Coordinates of C-alpha atoms and ligand atoms in Angstrom, one line a residue:
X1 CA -1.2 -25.9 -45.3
X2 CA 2.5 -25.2 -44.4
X3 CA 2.4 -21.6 -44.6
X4 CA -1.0 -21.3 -42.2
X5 CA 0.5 -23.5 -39.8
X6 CA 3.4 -21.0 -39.4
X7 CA 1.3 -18.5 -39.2
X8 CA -0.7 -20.3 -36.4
X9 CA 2.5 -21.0 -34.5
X10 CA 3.1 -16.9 -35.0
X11 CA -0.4 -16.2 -33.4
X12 CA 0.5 -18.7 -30.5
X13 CA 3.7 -17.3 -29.4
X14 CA 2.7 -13.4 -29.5
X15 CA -0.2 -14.1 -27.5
X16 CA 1.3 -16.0 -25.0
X17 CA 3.9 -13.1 -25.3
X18 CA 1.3 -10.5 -24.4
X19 CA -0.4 -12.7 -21.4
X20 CA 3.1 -12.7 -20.2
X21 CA 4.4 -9.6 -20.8
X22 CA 0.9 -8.1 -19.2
X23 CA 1.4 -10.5 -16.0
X24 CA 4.6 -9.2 -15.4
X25 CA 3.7 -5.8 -15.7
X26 CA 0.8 -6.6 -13.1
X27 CA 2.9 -8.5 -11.1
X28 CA 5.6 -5.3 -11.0
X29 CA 2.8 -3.1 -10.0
X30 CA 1.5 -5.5 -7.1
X31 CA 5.3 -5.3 -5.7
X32 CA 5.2 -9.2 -5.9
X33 CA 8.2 -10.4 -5.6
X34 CA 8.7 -12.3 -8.7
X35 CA 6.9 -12.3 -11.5
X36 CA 5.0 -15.2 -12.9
X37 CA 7.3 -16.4 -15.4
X38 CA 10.1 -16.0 -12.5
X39 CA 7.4 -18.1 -9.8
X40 CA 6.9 -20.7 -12.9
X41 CA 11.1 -21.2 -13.2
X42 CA 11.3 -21.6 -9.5
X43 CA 8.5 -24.0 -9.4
X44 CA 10.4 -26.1 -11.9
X45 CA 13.5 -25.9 -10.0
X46 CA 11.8 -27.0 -7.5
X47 CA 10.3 -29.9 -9.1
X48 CA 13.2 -31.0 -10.8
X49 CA 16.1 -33.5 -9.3
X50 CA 18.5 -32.0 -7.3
X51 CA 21.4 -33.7 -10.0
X52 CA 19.9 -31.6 -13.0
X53 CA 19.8 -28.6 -11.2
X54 CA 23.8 -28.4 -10.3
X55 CA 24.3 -30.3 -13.4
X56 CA 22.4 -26.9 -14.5
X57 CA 24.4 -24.7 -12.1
X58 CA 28.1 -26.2 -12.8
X59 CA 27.2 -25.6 -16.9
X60 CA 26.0 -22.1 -16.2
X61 CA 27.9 -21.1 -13.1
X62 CA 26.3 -18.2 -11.5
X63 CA 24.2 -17.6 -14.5
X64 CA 22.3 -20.2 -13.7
X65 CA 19.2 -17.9 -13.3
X66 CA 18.9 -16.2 -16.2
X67 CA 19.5 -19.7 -17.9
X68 CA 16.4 -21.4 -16.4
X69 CA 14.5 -18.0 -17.0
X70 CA 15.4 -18.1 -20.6
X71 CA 14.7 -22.1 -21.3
X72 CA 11.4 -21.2 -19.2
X73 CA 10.8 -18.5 -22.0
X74 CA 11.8 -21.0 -24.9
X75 CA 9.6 -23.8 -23.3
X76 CA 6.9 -21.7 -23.3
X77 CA 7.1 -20.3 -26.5
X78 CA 7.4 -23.4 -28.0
X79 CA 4.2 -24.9 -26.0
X80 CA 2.8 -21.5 -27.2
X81 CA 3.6 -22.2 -30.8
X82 CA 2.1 -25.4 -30.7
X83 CA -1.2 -24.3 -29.3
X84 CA -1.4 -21.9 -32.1
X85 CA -1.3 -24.5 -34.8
X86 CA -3.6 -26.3 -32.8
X87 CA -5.8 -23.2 -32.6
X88 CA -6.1 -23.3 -36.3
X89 CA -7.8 -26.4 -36.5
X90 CA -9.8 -26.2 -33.3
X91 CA -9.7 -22.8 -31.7
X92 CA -11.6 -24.0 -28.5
X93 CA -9.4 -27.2 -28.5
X94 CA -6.5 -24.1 -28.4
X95 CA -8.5 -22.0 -25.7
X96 CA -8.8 -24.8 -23.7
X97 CA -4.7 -25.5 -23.6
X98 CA -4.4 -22.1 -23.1
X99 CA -6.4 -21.8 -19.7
X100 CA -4.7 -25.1 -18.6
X101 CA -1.7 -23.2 -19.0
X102 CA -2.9 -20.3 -17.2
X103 CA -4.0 -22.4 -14.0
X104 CA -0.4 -23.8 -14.1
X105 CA 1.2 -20.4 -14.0
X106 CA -1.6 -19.4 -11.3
X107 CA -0.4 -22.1 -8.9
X108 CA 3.1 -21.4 -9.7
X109 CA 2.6 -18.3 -8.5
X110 CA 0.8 -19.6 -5.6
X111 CA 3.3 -21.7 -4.8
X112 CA 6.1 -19.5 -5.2
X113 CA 5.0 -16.3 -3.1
X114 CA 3.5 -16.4 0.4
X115 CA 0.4 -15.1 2.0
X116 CA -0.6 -11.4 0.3
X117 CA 2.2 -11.4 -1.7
X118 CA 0.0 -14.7 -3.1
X119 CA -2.8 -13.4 -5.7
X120 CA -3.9 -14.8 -9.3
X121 CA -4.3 -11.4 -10.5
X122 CA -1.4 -10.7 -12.6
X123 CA -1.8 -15.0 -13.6
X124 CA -6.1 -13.6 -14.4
X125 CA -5.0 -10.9 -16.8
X126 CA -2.0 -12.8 -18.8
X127 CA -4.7 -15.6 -19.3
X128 CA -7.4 -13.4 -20.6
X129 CA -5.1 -11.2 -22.9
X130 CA -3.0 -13.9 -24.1
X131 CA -6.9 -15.9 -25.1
X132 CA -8.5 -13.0 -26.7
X133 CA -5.4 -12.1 -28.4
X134 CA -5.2 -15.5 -29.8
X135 CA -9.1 -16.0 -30.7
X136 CA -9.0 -12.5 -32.8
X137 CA -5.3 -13.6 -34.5
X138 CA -7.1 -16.7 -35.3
X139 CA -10.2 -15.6 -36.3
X140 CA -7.9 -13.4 -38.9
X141 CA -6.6 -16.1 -40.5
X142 CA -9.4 -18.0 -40.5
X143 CA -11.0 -15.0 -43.2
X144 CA -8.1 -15.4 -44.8
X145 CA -8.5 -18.9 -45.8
X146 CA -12.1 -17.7 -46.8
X147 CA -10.8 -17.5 -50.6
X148 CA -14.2 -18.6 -52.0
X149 CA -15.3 -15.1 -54.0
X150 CA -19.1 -16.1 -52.9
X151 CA -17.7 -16.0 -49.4
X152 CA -16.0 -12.9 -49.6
X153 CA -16.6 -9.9 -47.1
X154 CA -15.9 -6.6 -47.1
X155 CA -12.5 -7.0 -47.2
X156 CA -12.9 -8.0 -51.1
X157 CA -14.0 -4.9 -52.1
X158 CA -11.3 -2.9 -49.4
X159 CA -8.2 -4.8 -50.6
X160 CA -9.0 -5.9 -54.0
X161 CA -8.3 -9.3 -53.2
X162 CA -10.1 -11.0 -49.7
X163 CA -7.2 -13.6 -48.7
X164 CA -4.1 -11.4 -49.4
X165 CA -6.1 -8.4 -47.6
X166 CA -7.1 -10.4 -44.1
X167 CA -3.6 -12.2 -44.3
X168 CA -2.5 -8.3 -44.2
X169 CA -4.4 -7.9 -41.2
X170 CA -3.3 -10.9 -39.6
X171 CA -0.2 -9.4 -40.0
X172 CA -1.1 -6.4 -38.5
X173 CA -2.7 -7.0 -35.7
X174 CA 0.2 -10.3 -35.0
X175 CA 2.8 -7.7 -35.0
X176 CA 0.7 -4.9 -32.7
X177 CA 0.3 -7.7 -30.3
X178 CA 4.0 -8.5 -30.3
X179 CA 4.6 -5.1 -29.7
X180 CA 2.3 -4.5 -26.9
X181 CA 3.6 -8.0 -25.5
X182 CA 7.5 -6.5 -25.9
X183 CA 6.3 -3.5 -24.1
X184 CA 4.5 -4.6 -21.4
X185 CA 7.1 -7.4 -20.9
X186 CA 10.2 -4.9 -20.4
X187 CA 8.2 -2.1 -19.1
X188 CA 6.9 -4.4 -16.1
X189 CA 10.7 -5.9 -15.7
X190 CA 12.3 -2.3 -15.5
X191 CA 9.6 -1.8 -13.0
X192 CA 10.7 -4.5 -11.0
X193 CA 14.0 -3.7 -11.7
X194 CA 14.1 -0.3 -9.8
X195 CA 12.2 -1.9 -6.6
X196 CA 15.0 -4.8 -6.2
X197 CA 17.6 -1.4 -6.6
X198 CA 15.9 0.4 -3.4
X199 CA 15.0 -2.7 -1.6
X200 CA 19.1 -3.8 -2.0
X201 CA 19.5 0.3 -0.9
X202 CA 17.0 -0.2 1.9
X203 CA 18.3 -3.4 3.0
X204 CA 22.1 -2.0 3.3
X205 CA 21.3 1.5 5.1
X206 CA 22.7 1.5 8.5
X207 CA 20.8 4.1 10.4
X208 CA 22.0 6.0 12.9
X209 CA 18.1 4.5 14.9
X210 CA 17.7 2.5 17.8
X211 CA 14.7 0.3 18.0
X212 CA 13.5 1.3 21.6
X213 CA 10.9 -1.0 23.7
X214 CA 8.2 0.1 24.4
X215 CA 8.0 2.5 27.3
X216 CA 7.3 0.9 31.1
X217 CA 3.7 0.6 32.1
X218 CA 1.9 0.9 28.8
X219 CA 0.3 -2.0 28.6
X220 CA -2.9 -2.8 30.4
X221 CA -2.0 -6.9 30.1
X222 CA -5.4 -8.1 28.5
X223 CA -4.9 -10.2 25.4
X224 CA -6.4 -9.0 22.2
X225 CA -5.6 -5.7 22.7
X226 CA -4.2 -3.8 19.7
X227 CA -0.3 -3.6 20.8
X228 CA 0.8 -0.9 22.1
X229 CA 3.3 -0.3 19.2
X230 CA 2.5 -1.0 15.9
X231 CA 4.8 -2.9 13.4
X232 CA 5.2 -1.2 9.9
X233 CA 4.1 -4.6 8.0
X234 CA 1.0 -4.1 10.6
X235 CA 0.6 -0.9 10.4
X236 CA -2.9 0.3 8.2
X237 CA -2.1 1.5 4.8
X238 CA -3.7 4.3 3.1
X239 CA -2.6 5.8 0.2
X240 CA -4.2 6.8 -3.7
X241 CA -1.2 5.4 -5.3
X242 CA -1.7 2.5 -7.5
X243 CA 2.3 2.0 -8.2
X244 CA 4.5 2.2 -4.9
X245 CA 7.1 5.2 -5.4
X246 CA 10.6 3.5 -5.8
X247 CA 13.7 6.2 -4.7
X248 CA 16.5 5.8 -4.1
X249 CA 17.9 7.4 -0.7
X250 CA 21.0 8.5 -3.2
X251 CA 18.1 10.0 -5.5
X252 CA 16.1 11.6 -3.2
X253 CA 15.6 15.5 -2.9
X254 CA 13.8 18.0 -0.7
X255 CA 12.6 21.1 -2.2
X256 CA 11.8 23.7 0.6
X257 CA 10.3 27.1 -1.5
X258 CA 7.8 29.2 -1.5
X259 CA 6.9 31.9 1.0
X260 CA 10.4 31.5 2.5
X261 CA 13.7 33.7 2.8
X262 CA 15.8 31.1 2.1
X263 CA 14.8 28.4 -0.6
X264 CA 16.6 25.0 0.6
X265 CA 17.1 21.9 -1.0
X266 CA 18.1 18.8 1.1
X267 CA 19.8 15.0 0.5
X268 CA 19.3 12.3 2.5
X269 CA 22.7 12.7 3.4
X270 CA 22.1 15.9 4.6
X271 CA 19.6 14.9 6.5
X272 CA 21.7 12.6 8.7
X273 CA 24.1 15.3 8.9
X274 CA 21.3 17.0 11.1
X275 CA 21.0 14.3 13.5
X276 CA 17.7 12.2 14.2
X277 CA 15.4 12.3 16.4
X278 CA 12.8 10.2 17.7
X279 CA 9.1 9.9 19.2
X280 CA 6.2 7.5 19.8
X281 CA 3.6 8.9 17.5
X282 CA -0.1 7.9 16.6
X283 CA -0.8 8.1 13.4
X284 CA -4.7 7.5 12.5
X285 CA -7.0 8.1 9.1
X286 CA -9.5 10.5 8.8
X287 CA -11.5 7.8 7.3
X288 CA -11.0 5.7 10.2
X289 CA -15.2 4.8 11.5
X290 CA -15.7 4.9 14.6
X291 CA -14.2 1.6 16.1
X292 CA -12.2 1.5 13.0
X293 CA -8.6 -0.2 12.2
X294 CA -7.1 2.8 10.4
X295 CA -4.4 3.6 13.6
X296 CA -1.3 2.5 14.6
X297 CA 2.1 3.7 16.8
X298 CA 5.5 3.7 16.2
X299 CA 8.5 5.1 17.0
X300 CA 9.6 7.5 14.1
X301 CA 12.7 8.9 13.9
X302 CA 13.8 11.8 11.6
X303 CA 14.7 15.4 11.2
X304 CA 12.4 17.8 12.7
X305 CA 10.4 20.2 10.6
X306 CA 10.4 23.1 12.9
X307 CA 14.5 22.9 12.4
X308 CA 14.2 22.9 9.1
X309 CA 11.6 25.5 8.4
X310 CA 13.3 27.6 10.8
X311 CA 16.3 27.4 8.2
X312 CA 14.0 28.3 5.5
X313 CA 12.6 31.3 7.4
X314 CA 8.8 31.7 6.2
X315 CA 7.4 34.7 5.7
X316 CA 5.2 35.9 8.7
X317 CA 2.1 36.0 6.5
X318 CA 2.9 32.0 5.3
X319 CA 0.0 29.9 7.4
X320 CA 0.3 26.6 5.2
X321 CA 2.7 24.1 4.2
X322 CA 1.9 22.5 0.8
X323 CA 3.6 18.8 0.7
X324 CA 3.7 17.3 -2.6
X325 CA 4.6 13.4 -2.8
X326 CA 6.9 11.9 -5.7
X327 CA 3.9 10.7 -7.2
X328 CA 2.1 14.1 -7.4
X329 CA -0.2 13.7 -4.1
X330 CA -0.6 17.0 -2.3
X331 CA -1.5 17.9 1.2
X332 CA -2.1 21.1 3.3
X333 CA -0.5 21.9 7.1
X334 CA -1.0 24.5 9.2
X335 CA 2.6 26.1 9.8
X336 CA 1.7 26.4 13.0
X337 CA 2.0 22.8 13.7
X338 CA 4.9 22.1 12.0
X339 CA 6.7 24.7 14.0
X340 CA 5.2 25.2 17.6
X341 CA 7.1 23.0 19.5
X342 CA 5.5 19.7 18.6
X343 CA 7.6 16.6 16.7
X344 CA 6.3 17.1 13.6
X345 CA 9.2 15.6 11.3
X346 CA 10.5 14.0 8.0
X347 CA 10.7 10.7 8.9
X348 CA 13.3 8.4 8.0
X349 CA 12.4 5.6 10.1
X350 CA 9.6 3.9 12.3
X351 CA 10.4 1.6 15.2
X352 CA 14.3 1.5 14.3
X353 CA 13.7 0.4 10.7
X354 CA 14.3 2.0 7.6
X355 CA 10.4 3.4 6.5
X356 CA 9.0 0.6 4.3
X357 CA 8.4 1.3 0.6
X358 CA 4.3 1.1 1.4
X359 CA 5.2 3.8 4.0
X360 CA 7.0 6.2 2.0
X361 CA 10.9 5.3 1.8
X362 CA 12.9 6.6 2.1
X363 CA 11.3 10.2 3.5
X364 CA 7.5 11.1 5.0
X365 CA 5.7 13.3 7.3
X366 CA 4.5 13.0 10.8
X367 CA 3.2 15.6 12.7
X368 CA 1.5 14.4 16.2
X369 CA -2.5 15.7 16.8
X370 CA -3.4 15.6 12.4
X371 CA -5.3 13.0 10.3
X372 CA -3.0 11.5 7.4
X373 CA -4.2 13.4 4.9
X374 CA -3.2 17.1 6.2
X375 CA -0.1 15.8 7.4
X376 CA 2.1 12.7 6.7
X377 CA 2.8 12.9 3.3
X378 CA 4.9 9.9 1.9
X379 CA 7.5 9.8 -0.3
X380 CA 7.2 13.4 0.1
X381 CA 9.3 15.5 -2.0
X382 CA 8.4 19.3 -2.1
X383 CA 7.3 21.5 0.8
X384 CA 6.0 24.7 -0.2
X385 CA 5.6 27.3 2.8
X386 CA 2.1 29.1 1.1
X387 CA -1.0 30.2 2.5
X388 CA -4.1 28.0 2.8
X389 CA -6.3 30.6 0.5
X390 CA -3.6 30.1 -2.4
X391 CA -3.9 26.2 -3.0
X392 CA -6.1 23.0 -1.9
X393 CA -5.1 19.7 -1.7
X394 CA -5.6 16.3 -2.8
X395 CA -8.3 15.7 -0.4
X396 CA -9.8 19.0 0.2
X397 CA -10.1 19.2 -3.5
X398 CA -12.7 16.3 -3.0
X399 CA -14.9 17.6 -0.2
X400 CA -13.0 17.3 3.0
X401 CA -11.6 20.0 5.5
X402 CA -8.7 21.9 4.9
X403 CA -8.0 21.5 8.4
X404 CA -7.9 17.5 10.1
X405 CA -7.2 18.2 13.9
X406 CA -7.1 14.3 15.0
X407 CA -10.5 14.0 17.7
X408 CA -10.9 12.6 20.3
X409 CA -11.6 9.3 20.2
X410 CA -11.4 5.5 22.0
X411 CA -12.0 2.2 20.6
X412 CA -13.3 -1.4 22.3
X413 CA -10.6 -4.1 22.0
X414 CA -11.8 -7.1 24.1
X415 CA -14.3 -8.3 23.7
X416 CA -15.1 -8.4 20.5
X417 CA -18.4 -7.4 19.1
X418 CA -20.7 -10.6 19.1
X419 CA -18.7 -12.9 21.4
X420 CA -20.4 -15.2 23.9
X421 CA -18.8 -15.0 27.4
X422 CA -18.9 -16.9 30.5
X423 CA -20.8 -14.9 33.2
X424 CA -18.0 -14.1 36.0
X425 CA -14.9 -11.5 35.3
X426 CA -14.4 -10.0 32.2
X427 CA -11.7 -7.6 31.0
X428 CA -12.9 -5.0 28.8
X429 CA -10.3 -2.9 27.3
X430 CA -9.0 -1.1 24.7
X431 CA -7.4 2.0 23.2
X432 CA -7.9 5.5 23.1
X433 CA -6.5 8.7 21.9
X434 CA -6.2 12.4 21.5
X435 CA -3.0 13.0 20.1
X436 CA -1.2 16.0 21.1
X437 CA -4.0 16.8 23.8
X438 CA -3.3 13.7 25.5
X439 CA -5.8 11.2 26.8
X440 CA -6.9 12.4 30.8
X441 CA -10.0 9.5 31.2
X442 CA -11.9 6.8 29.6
X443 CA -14.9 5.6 30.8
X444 CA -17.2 2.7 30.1
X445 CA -20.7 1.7 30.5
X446 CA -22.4 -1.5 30.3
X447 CA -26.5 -1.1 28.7
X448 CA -28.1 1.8 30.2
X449 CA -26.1 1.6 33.4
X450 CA -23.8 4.2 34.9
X451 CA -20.5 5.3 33.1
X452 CA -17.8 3.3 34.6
X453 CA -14.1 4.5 34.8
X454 CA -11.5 2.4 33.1
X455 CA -8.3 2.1 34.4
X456 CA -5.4 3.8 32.1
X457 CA -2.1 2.5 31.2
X458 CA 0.9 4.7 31.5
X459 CA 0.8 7.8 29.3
X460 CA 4.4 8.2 28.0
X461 CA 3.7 11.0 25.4
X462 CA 0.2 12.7 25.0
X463 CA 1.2 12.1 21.3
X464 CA 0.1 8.3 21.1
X465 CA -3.0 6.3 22.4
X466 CA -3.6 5.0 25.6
X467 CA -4.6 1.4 26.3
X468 CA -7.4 0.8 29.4
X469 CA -9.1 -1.5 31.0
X470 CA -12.3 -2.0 32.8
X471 CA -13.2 -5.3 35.1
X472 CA -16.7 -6.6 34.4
X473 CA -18.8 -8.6 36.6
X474 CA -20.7 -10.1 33.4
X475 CA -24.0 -11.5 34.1
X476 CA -26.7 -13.8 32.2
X477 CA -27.6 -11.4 29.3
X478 CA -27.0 -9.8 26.3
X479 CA -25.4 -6.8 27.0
X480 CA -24.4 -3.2 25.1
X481 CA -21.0 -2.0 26.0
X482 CA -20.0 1.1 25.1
X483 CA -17.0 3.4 25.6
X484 CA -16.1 7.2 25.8
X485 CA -13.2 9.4 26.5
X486 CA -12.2 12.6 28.1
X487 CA -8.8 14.3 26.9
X488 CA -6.5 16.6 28.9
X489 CA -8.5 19.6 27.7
X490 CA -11.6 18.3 29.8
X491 CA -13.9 17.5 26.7
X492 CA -15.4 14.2 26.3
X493 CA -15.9 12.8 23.5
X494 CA -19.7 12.9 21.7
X495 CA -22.0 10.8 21.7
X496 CA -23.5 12.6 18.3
X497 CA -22.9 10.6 15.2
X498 CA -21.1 11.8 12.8
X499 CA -20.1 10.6 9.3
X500 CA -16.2 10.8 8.4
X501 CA -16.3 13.0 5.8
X502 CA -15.6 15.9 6.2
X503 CA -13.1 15.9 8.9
X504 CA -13.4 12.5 10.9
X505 CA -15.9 10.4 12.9
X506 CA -17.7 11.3 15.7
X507 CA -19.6 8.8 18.2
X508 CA -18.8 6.1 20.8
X509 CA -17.7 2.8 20.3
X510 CA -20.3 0.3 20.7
X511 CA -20.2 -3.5 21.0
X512 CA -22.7 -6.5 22.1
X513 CA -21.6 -9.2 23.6
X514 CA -23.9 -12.3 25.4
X515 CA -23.2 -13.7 28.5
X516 CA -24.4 -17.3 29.3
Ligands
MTE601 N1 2.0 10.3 -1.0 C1 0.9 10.0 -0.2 N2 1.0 10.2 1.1 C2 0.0 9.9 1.9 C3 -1.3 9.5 1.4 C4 -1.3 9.3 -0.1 O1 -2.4 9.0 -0.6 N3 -0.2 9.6 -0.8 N4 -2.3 9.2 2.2 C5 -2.3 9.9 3.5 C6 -3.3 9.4 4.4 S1 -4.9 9.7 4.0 C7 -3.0 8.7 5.5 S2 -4.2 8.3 6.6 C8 -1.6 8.3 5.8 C9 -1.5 6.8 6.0 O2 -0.1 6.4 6.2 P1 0.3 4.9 6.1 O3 -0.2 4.3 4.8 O4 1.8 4.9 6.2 O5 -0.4 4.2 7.3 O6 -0.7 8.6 4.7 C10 -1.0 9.9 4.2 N5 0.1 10.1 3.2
MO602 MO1 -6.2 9.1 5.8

């Protein structure tokens, strides 16, 4: 049958439209940095003879991208087309090809992007839509050749007429698919679109930063300890935003209302205008355990807060600062903090760079001695001077404190928990901080013995962590190591467990090792 073939073919190609168009929707919202059908054309540049591509390129001249992308679209949609006739004769015969197809685009992809920008996800979901699409378009058509009246279904008595009724339906659903497909398919490529816009704005911002070293003496030496500075593609990443922010520095806008005298709105141009500064500054989660990863340093440069509140003037009853994000996230800090002295700022920068998208580009927070989550909003847009009784935040909406003073707190770098040693002299070392109290001693202690004090790098700011380091004497043994610190206020950090929620983790760090 001619006409069923066609419609076959139809099914095909939508479907493979919607896997698609859904896998470069996913792949847009993963940040990858092409999409499959883009990681598939590459592949076959790739695989092709160097004479066809400038063969390719000398036809096309500098179009020669979108020309492979679109005979990578009409190769596809004609493989599509003929899977969909195939499906109507053998639908698992059709499902089969389809998968096939998937695991092609899947190592495309794989082949094409590198380390985490590497995942099958966006490969997982085209498959799976683009197959259940296809068996329920087929499965449609397949009623609709159902024109025996015993066979009839309740679509007989619906439509007055079983075949016509289901090839309706076929219809139907075919063109809602197509539409979907068309939707997800430009909606994930104007997605992608913007990021390439602020990466190419990123990428040509000359900052008035300088990338400083790190300061002399902070280092204890050991290997395996956490550097002392943290790059931003290291750095952890915590955030409750599924697609990364993309503004543009041109775009971008401060609001700076509420309990003030003088409501201010601020570019990033005027930003610049004020002049940057910059400070080493720890930056640690509230739901970092104890021992955790969720910490790093860098050197953030920006404008500072206090100068910039101070131009607001806040009312003398204002005790909060509500931050709101571009992407709706909200955070509460103490005035206090943002204007006693401290360099809390809005961020334009970490370690001489331009912030990261993942980071907040092109403006955050950072206020030394506060968790993340009542302080370094990213991508932050809106600064409302309030009160804490008039709002609560993201977070303190779901159980934890209103206010996140960073604790005291020191972590075991080397050795690692459950490595064997050789008796003799062992390093142990690691970090620890109190940021804006400043860390004053850390001490360790090996099983039930005494506490030990560690020797302390040099202590640049009292904003960032402190590396130390304790020679062992290791012997035979399996031994508990554990470590604790004292900050400049003279309180040592507890012993007591506590549970992150609802304003951070208590406890020392606690590692065994053996010795043979
Ligand atoms: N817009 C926005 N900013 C945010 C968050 C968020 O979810 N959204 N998370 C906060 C939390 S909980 C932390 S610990 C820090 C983490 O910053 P980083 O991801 O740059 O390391 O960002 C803070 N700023
Ligand atoms: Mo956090």
């Amino acid at each position: 049958m001619k006409n069923e073939r066609l419609l076959g073919a139809a099914a095909g190609v939508v479907s493979a439209g919607l896997g698609l168009g859904l896998s470069t929707l996913a792949s847009s919202w993963l940040q990858q940095r092409a999409s499959p059908i883009v990681a598939v054309s590459e592949s076959i540049l790739r695989l092709t003879p160097g004479a066809v591509d400038e063969a390719v390129i000398s036809v096309a001249g500098h179009n020669d991208k979108p020309l492979l992308l679109g005979l990578t679209l009409l190769g596809t949609a004609v493989l599509s087309a003929v899977v969909g006739v195939l499906a109507v004769r053998s639908l698992l015969a059709a499902q089969a090809a389809f998968v096939a197809f998937g695991v092609v685009v899947g190592l495309a992809v794989h082949a094409r992007l590198s380390g985490s920008q590497s995942t099958y996800f966006p490969a997982v979901i085209g498959t799976v839509a683009g197959l259940v699409a296809l068996t329920v378009l087929v499965r449609r058509l397949a009623d609709a050749d159902v024109d025996e009246p015993g066979l009839e279904t309740a679509y007989a008595v619906a439509g007055g007429g079983g075949r016509t009724s289901s090839r309706r339906q076929f219809l139907v659903w075919g063109s809602g698919v197509a539409v979907l497909a068309v939707a997800a398919g430009v909606g994930g490529t104007v997605l992608g679109r913007g990021r390439a816009a602020v990466e190419a704005a990123r990428r040509g911002l000359r900052l008035p930063v300088r990338s400083r070293p790190a300061p002399p003496g902070v280092r204890v030496g050991v290997p395996g300890v956490s550097p002392w500075v943290t790059s931003q593609t290291r750095l952890y990443r915590v955030d409750t935003t599924l697609a990364v922010p993309q503004i543009l520095p041109a775009d971008w806008r401060l609001r700076v209302h509420g309990m003030v005298e003088r409501p201010l709105e601020l570019s990033y141009q005027d930003l610049l205008d004020r002049g940057l500064d910059d400070a080493w500054i720890t930056l640690c989660c509230v739901s970092n355990p104890v021992g955790g990863p969720l910490i790093g340093n860098a050197l953030w440069s920006g404008v500072r807060l206090a100068d910039v509140l101070a131009d607001a003037r806040p009312h003398p009853s204002a005790d909060a600062v509500k931050s709101t994000s571009a992407d709706g996230w909200t955070s509460g800090t103490p005035l206090r903090a943002l204007t006693d002295g401290r360099n809390a700022m809005l961020a334009l920068a970490a370690n001489g760079q331009p912030l990261t998208p993942e980071h907040g580009f092109p403006v955050r927070m950072i206020v030394p001695g506060l968790y993340g989550y009542v302080s370094a909003t990213k991508w932050v847009v809106d600064l409302e001077v309030t009160q804490f009784g008039n709002f609560s935040a993201f977070w303190t909406e779901r159980g934890w404190s209103p206010l996140g003073p960073v604790k005291t707190e020191s972590r075991i770098d080397v050795p690692r928990n459950g490595d064997t040693l050789h008796a003799g002299q062992v390093p142990i070392a690691g970090v620890a901080w109190a940021q804006h109290r400043g860390i004053a001693k850390v001490e360790v202690r090996i099983g039930s013995g005494p506490w030990q004090v560690a020797r302390l790098a040099a202590d640049p700011t009292i904003d960032s962590w402190r590396q130390w380091v304790l020679q062992w004497d290791a012997t035979p043994g399996t031994h508990e190591i554990q470590v604790r610190a004292t900050d400049d206020t003279g309180y040592t950090q507890t012993g007591q467990l506590a549970d992150v929620i609802p304003d951070g983790a208590t406890g020392w760090h606690s590692i065994e090792v053996q010795v043979a």
